[in-house]
Amino acid sequence: MKQAVLNWLFPSYCVQCQIPITANLGLCDYCLEDLPLFDFSKHKNLLHRPDIVEMFPNCEFDKLFACAFYQPPFEHWLKRLKFNNQIHYKKALQQVIQKQLTQFFEQSPVLPNIFIILPLHKSRFVTRGFNQVSQVWQPLLSQFAPLNNSLIRNKKTQAQSALSKAKRVKNLKNAFVCTEDMSGKTVAIIDDVMTTGATLNAATYALKQAGAKHVWAFTTCLTPI
């Protein structure tokens, strides 16, 4: 009854086909099933998928999770959320991530010890006013492992989108520092889009310097090269 009242007061529509859906969703079941998502029953670790290894040959982390390639409709949803704070796309992204996380951990039941959402530099956080990765991912993670905020972005970097691959690596050198002993832990780090892997590699380096045994990279999308 409560959900029916909410649906009546605050009608929601599928961001793909625009049919009415319940207020806590962003996608109808049909559109969710129709999305081009990665299949973890074939590759439990995307670093073992041949086309992805060819695209990202220099990954420092040990395991890779992603939902899909950075292409429509995901590209549109992420850009509108990140740059225009259009939060109605958050629900759709959360449905996709929840579906993929469930499949991933069914195929690989070992859980990380902690999750770390990659932080923004404080000046960028002040400018933007929010961390879109935290907005989307944080509510979904508690069922799997605790969140940790010991990774600090202590270097203000240029926007990665304007840089070449080599300049991205240089831009992110020593960008992160870990303030906690991670000895023996498996740490899963989270970002929204992986383009070259430079940001995730820089975070991985800081965590392994702090003693992490394994670092897994979780990202919403991979940019196809």
Coordinates of C-alpha atoms in Angstrom, one line a residue:
M1 CA 0.0 0.0 0.0
K2 CA 2.8 2.4 0.9
Q3 CA 4.6 1.7 -2.4
A4 CA 1.4 2.2 -4.3
V5 CA 0.9 5.6 -2.7
L6 CA 4.5 6.6 -3.5
N7 CA 4.1 5.5 -7.1
W8 CA 0.9 7.6 -7.4
L9 CA 2.4 10.7 -5.7
F10 CA 5.8 10.5 -7.5
P11 CA 5.4 8.6 -10.8
S12 CA 8.6 7.2 -12.3
Y13 CA 9.3 6.1 -15.8
C14 CA 11.9 3.8 -17.4
V15 CA 14.8 6.0 -18.6
Q16 CA 14.9 3.8 -21.8
C17 CA 11.3 3.1 -22.9
Q18 CA 9.4 5.6 -20.7
I19 CA 6.8 3.1 -19.4
P20 CA 5.6 3.6 -15.8
I21 CA 7.7 1.8 -13.2
T22 CA 7.8 1.8 -9.4
A23 CA 9.3 4.8 -7.7
N24 CA 12.5 3.2 -6.5
L25 CA 13.6 2.0 -10.0
G26 CA 15.1 3.6 -13.1
L27 CA 14.6 0.8 -15.6
C28 CA 11.8 -1.7 -16.4
D29 CA 12.7 -5.4 -16.3
Y30 CA 12.6 -5.7 -20.1
C31 CA 15.1 -2.8 -20.7
L32 CA 17.4 -4.1 -17.9
E33 CA 17.5 -7.5 -19.5
D34 CA 18.1 -6.0 -23.0
L35 CA 21.3 -4.0 -22.0
P36 CA 24.7 -5.2 -23.4
L37 CA 26.3 -6.2 -20.1
F38 CA 29.4 -8.3 -19.5
D39 CA 28.8 -12.0 -18.8
F40 CA 30.8 -13.1 -15.7
S41 CA 29.8 -16.7 -16.2
K42 CA 32.3 -16.7 -19.1
H43 CA 35.0 -14.6 -17.6
K44 CA 35.1 -14.3 -13.8
N45 CA 37.9 -11.8 -14.1
L46 CA 37.7 -9.4 -17.0
L47 CA 41.5 -9.2 -17.2
H48 CA 41.3 -12.7 -18.6
R49 CA 39.0 -11.7 -21.5
P50 CA 41.2 -11.4 -24.6
D51 CA 39.7 -8.2 -26.1
I52 CA 39.9 -6.4 -22.8
V53 CA 43.5 -7.6 -22.1
E54 CA 44.4 -6.2 -25.5
M55 CA 42.8 -2.9 -24.7
F56 CA 44.3 -2.6 -21.2
P57 CA 47.7 -4.5 -21.2
N58 CA 49.4 -2.7 -18.3
C59 CA 47.0 -3.1 -15.4
E60 CA 48.7 -3.2 -12.0
F61 CA 45.6 -4.5 -10.2
D62 CA 44.8 -8.2 -9.9
K63 CA 41.1 -8.5 -10.9
L64 CA 38.8 -6.3 -12.9
F65 CA 35.0 -5.9 -12.6
A66 CA 32.9 -3.7 -14.9
C67 CA 29.3 -3.6 -16.0
A68 CA 29.6 -2.7 -19.7
F69 CA 31.6 -0.8 -22.2
Y70 CA 31.3 3.0 -22.0
Q71 CA 28.8 3.5 -24.9
P72 CA 25.1 4.4 -25.2
P73 CA 23.1 4.3 -23.0
F74 CA 25.6 4.2 -20.2
E75 CA 27.7 7.0 -21.6
H76 CA 24.7 9.3 -21.6
W77 CA 23.6 8.3 -18.1
L78 CA 27.0 8.8 -16.5
K79 CA 27.7 12.2 -18.2
R80 CA 24.3 13.5 -17.2
L81 CA 24.9 12.4 -13.6
K82 CA 28.5 13.6 -13.4
F83 CA 28.3 17.0 -15.1
N84 CA 24.6 17.9 -14.7
N85 CA 23.7 16.1 -11.5
Q86 CA 20.7 14.6 -13.1
I87 CA 20.1 12.1 -10.3
H88 CA 17.2 10.2 -11.9
Y89 CA 19.9 8.3 -13.9
K90 CA 21.4 7.1 -10.6
K91 CA 18.6 4.6 -10.1
A92 CA 19.1 3.0 -13.5
L93 CA 22.9 2.8 -12.9
Q94 CA 22.3 1.2 -9.5
Q95 CA 20.0 -1.5 -11.0
V96 CA 22.7 -2.3 -13.5
I97 CA 25.5 -2.4 -10.9
Q98 CA 23.4 -4.5 -8.5
K99 CA 22.7 -7.0 -11.2
Q100 CA 26.3 -7.3 -12.2
L101 CA 27.7 -7.5 -8.6
T102 CA 25.3 -10.3 -7.8
Q103 CA 26.4 -12.3 -10.8
F104 CA 30.1 -11.5 -10.2
F105 CA 30.0 -12.7 -6.6
E106 CA 28.0 -15.8 -7.5
Q107 CA 30.8 -16.7 -9.9
S108 CA 33.6 -15.6 -7.5
P109 CA 32.3 -16.1 -4.0
V110 CA 35.5 -14.8 -2.3
L111 CA 34.8 -11.3 -1.0
P112 CA 37.3 -8.4 -0.6
N113 CA 38.1 -7.3 2.9
I114 CA 37.2 -3.7 2.1
F115 CA 35.9 -1.4 -0.6
I116 CA 37.4 2.0 -1.3
I117 CA 35.6 4.5 -3.5
L118 CA 38.3 6.6 -5.2
P119 CA 38.2 10.0 -3.7
L120 CA 38.2 13.4 -5.5
H121 CA 40.8 15.9 -4.5
K122 CA 39.2 18.3 -2.0
S123 CA 39.3 21.3 -4.4
R124 CA 37.5 19.3 -7.1
F125 CA 34.9 18.1 -4.5
V126 CA 34.3 21.6 -3.4
T127 CA 33.8 22.8 -7.0
R128 CA 31.5 19.9 -8.0
G129 CA 29.8 19.6 -4.7
F130 CA 29.4 15.8 -4.8
N131 CA 31.2 12.6 -5.7
Q132 CA 29.0 10.9 -8.3
V133 CA 30.8 7.5 -7.7
S134 CA 29.8 7.5 -4.0
Q135 CA 26.3 8.5 -4.8
V136 CA 25.8 5.5 -7.1
W137 CA 27.9 2.8 -5.5
Q138 CA 27.9 3.4 -1.7
P139 CA 24.3 2.1 -1.0
L140 CA 25.1 -1.2 -2.9
L141 CA 28.3 -2.2 -1.1
S142 CA 27.4 -2.9 2.5
Q143 CA 26.0 -6.4 1.8
F144 CA 29.4 -7.5 0.5
A145 CA 32.2 -5.7 2.5
P146 CA 32.7 -2.6 4.6
L147 CA 33.7 0.8 3.1
N148 CA 37.0 2.4 4.0
N149 CA 38.2 6.0 3.4
S150 CA 41.9 5.6 4.1
L151 CA 42.9 6.4 0.5
I152 CA 43.6 10.1 0.1
R153 CA 44.0 12.0 -3.1
N154 CA 46.7 14.3 -2.0
K155 CA 47.7 15.8 -5.4
K156 CA 45.5 18.1 -7.5
T157 CA 45.7 16.7 -11.0
Q158 CA 44.6 17.9 -14.4
A159 CA 41.3 16.5 -15.8
Q160 CA 42.3 13.2 -17.3
S161 CA 39.9 13.5 -20.2
A162 CA 42.1 16.1 -22.0
L163 CA 45.4 14.1 -21.7
S164 CA 47.1 11.4 -23.7
K165 CA 47.8 8.0 -22.1
A166 CA 51.4 8.9 -21.3
K167 CA 50.4 12.2 -19.8
R168 CA 47.7 10.5 -17.7
V169 CA 50.3 8.3 -16.1
K170 CA 52.6 11.3 -15.4
N171 CA 49.7 13.4 -14.2
L172 CA 48.7 10.7 -11.6
K173 CA 52.2 9.9 -10.3
N174 CA 52.0 10.0 -6.4
A175 CA 48.4 11.2 -6.6
F176 CA 47.2 8.9 -3.9
V177 CA 48.4 8.0 -0.4
C178 CA 47.1 5.3 1.9
T179 CA 46.9 6.3 5.6
E180 CA 46.2 2.8 6.9
D181 CA 48.2 -0.5 7.1
M182 CA 46.7 -2.8 4.5
S183 CA 49.0 -5.8 5.1
G184 CA 47.5 -9.0 3.8
K185 CA 44.2 -7.5 2.7
T186 CA 42.3 -7.7 -0.5
V187 CA 41.1 -4.2 -1.4
A188 CA 38.5 -3.4 -4.0
I189 CA 38.8 0.1 -5.4
I190 CA 35.9 1.7 -7.3
D191 CA 35.7 4.3 -10.0
D192 CA 33.0 5.2 -12.6
V193 CA 34.9 4.9 -16.0
M194 CA 38.2 3.3 -16.8
T195 CA 39.7 4.8 -19.9
T196 CA 43.4 3.8 -19.8
G197 CA 43.6 2.4 -16.3
A198 CA 46.0 5.1 -15.1
T199 CA 43.9 6.3 -12.2
L200 CA 43.2 2.8 -11.0
N201 CA 46.9 1.9 -11.4
A202 CA 48.0 4.9 -9.3
A203 CA 45.6 3.9 -6.5
T204 CA 46.7 0.3 -6.7
Y205 CA 50.3 1.4 -6.3
A206 CA 49.5 3.3 -3.1
L207 CA 47.6 0.4 -1.6
K208 CA 50.3 -2.1 -2.4
Q209 CA 52.9 0.2 -0.9
A210 CA 50.7 0.1 2.2
G211 CA 50.9 -3.7 2.2
A212 CA 47.7 -4.8 0.3
K213 CA 48.0 -8.4 -0.9
H214 CA 45.5 -8.0 -3.7
V215 CA 43.8 -5.0 -5.3
W216 CA 40.7 -5.5 -7.4
A217 CA 39.4 -2.7 -9.6
F218 CA 35.6 -2.2 -9.9
T219 CA 34.3 0.3 -12.4
T220 CA 30.9 1.0 -13.9
C221 CA 32.2 1.1 -17.5
L222 CA 35.3 0.5 -19.6
T223 CA 36.1 2.8 -22.5
P224 CA 36.6 0.7 -25.6
I225 CA 39.8 1.5 -27.5

